[in-house]
Short mmCIF file of C-alpha atoms in Angstrom, two decimals:
data_model
loop_
_atom_site.label_atom_id
_atom_site.label_comp_id
_atom_site.label_asym_id
_atom_site.label_seq_id
_atom_site.Cartn_x
_atom_site.Cartn_y
_atom_site.Cartn_z
CA LEU U 23 17.25 -13.47 -5.57
CA ALA U 24 13.93 -15.16 -6.16
CA ALA U 25 11.88 -12.44 -4.43
CA PRO U 26 11.83 -8.64 -4.53
CA VAL U 27 13.84 -6.82 -1.88
CA ALA U 28 13.76 -3.23 -0.62
CA HIS U 29 17.17 -1.58 -0.56
CA VAL U 30 17.90 0.17 2.71
CA TRP U 31 19.02 3.38 0.92
CA TYR U 32 15.58 3.86 -0.60
CA LEU U 33 13.72 2.73 2.50
CA LYS U 34 15.61 4.28 5.40
CA GLY U 35 17.28 7.23 3.67
CA ILE U 36 16.27 10.74 4.60
CA PRO U 37 13.92 11.32 2.92
CA SER U 38 12.55 7.84 2.34
CA TYR U 39 11.90 7.73 -1.40
CA ILE U 40 9.67 4.68 -1.12
CA ALA U 41 7.51 6.24 1.61
CA ILE U 42 7.21 9.47 -0.39
CA LEU U 43 6.21 7.68 -3.59
CA LEU U 44 3.63 5.59 -1.75
CA ASP U 45 2.39 8.60 0.26
CA MET U 46 2.66 6.51 3.42
CA PRO U 47 4.46 7.12 6.71
CA LEU U 48 7.89 5.46 6.84
CA ARG U 49 6.76 3.60 9.96
CA ASP U 50 3.98 1.88 7.94
CA VAL U 51 6.31 1.03 5.06
CA GLU U 52 8.77 -0.52 7.50
CA GLN U 53 5.98 -2.63 9.04
CA ILE U 54 5.27 -4.06 5.59
CA VAL U 55 8.92 -4.64 4.62
CA TYR U 56 9.84 -6.28 7.92
CA PHE U 57 6.84 -8.68 7.72
CA ASN U 58 5.10 -7.15 10.76
CA SER U 59 1.95 -6.06 8.91
CA TYR U 60 0.00 -7.04 5.83
CA VAL U 61 -1.16 -4.30 3.46
CA VAL U 62 -4.42 -4.30 1.52
CA LEU U 63 -3.57 -4.28 -2.20
CA ALA U 64 -7.18 -4.58 -3.37
CA PRO U 65 -10.16 -4.27 -1.00
CA GLY U 66 -12.46 -6.23 -3.33
CA ASN U 67 -16.00 -6.53 -1.96
CA ALA U 68 -14.95 -5.97 1.65
CA GLU U 69 -16.58 -2.80 2.95
CA THR U 70 -14.35 -2.79 6.02
CA LEU U 71 -11.06 -2.73 4.08
CA THR U 72 -9.39 0.16 2.26
CA TYR U 73 -6.48 0.33 -0.18
CA LYS U 74 -3.11 0.52 1.65
CA GLN U 75 -4.72 -0.33 4.99
CA LEU U 76 -2.35 -2.19 7.32
CA LEU U 77 -3.52 -5.41 8.94
CA SER U 78 -1.89 -7.34 11.74
CA GLU U 79 -1.51 -11.08 11.31
CA ASP U 80 -4.42 -11.63 13.70
CA GLN U 81 -6.65 -9.28 11.70
CA TRP U 82 -5.77 -11.05 8.46
CA LEU U 83 -6.39 -14.48 10.01
CA ASP U 84 -9.79 -13.28 11.29
CA ILE U 85 -10.72 -12.33 7.72
CA GLN U 86 -9.72 -15.81 6.54
CA LYS U 87 -11.96 -17.59 9.04
CA PRO U 88 -12.60 -21.27 8.40
CA ASP U 89 -16.33 -20.60 7.74
CA LEU U 90 -15.44 -20.10 4.09
CA TYR U 91 -18.93 -20.46 2.60
CA ARG U 92 -20.35 -17.67 4.75
CA THR U 93 -17.46 -15.20 4.45
CA LEU U 94 -16.29 -15.86 0.88
CA PRO U 95 -18.83 -13.57 -0.85
CA LEU U 96 -17.99 -10.74 1.57
CA PHE U 97 -14.30 -10.84 0.70
CA MET U 98 -14.29 -11.64 -3.03
CA GLY U 99 -11.40 -9.91 -4.76
CA VAL U 100 -9.54 -9.03 -1.56
CA GLU U 101 -5.79 -9.06 -2.05
CA VAL U 102 -3.23 -8.45 0.68
CA GLY U 103 0.53 -8.64 0.61
CA ILE U 104 3.53 -8.44 2.86
CA GLY U 105 7.22 -7.73 2.43
CA ALA U 106 8.99 -6.07 -0.48
CA GLU U 107 6.77 -7.93 -2.92
CA ALA U 108 3.77 -5.97 -1.59
CA LEU U 109 5.71 -2.71 -1.93
CA LEU U 110 6.56 -3.61 -5.51
CA ARG U 111 2.86 -4.09 -6.22
CA LEU U 112 1.96 -0.74 -4.59
CA LEU U 113 4.68 1.03 -6.57
CA ALA U 114 3.50 -0.62 -9.79
CA ASP U 115 -0.01 0.73 -9.12
CA ILE U 116 1.25 4.33 -9.29
CA ASN U 117 0.37 6.08 -12.54
CA LEU U 118 3.39 8.37 -12.87
CA GLU U 119 2.15 10.09 -16.02
CA GLN U 120 -1.18 10.97 -14.44
CA ASP U 121 0.48 12.13 -11.20
CA HIS U 122 2.94 14.24 -13.18
CA LYS U 123 0.16 15.95 -15.14
CA ALA U 124 -1.84 16.63 -11.97
CA SER U 125 1.21 18.06 -10.21
CA ALA U 126 2.13 20.24 -13.20
CA LYS U 127 -1.43 21.55 -13.41
CA LYS U 128 -1.43 22.33 -9.69
CA LEU U 129 1.88 24.17 -9.97
CA MET U 130 0.57 26.30 -12.84
CA GLN U 131 -2.44 27.53 -10.87
CA PRO U 132 -2.02 31.06 -9.49
CA ARG U 133 -1.67 31.43 -5.75
CA HIS U 134 -4.19 33.62 -3.99
CA LYS U 135 -2.89 36.10 -1.45
CA ASN U 136 -5.14 36.96 1.46
#
């Protein structure tokens, strides 16, 4: 295949490993995989966008208005994606070593009983 794909076992399985790793609801991950929603991969200069925010096609087209000279500075560095390729990018952004250390540290903290 010339493009990344999301295997149904990792997407739709119970639990959904992809949704867990991305810390996103399965419903949102499915919207991305099935080309129903774009996902913000990098918000850039856009104050109205956040990382992993879902955008409908209409919302994304509104951002890409033809008045390029006026809107270009507002959206410098904005990256969005769709499909399994976007999921691959989100998964590649995860720092497993850092997350592992943070989780291990959290597990080692004593629990307080009230």
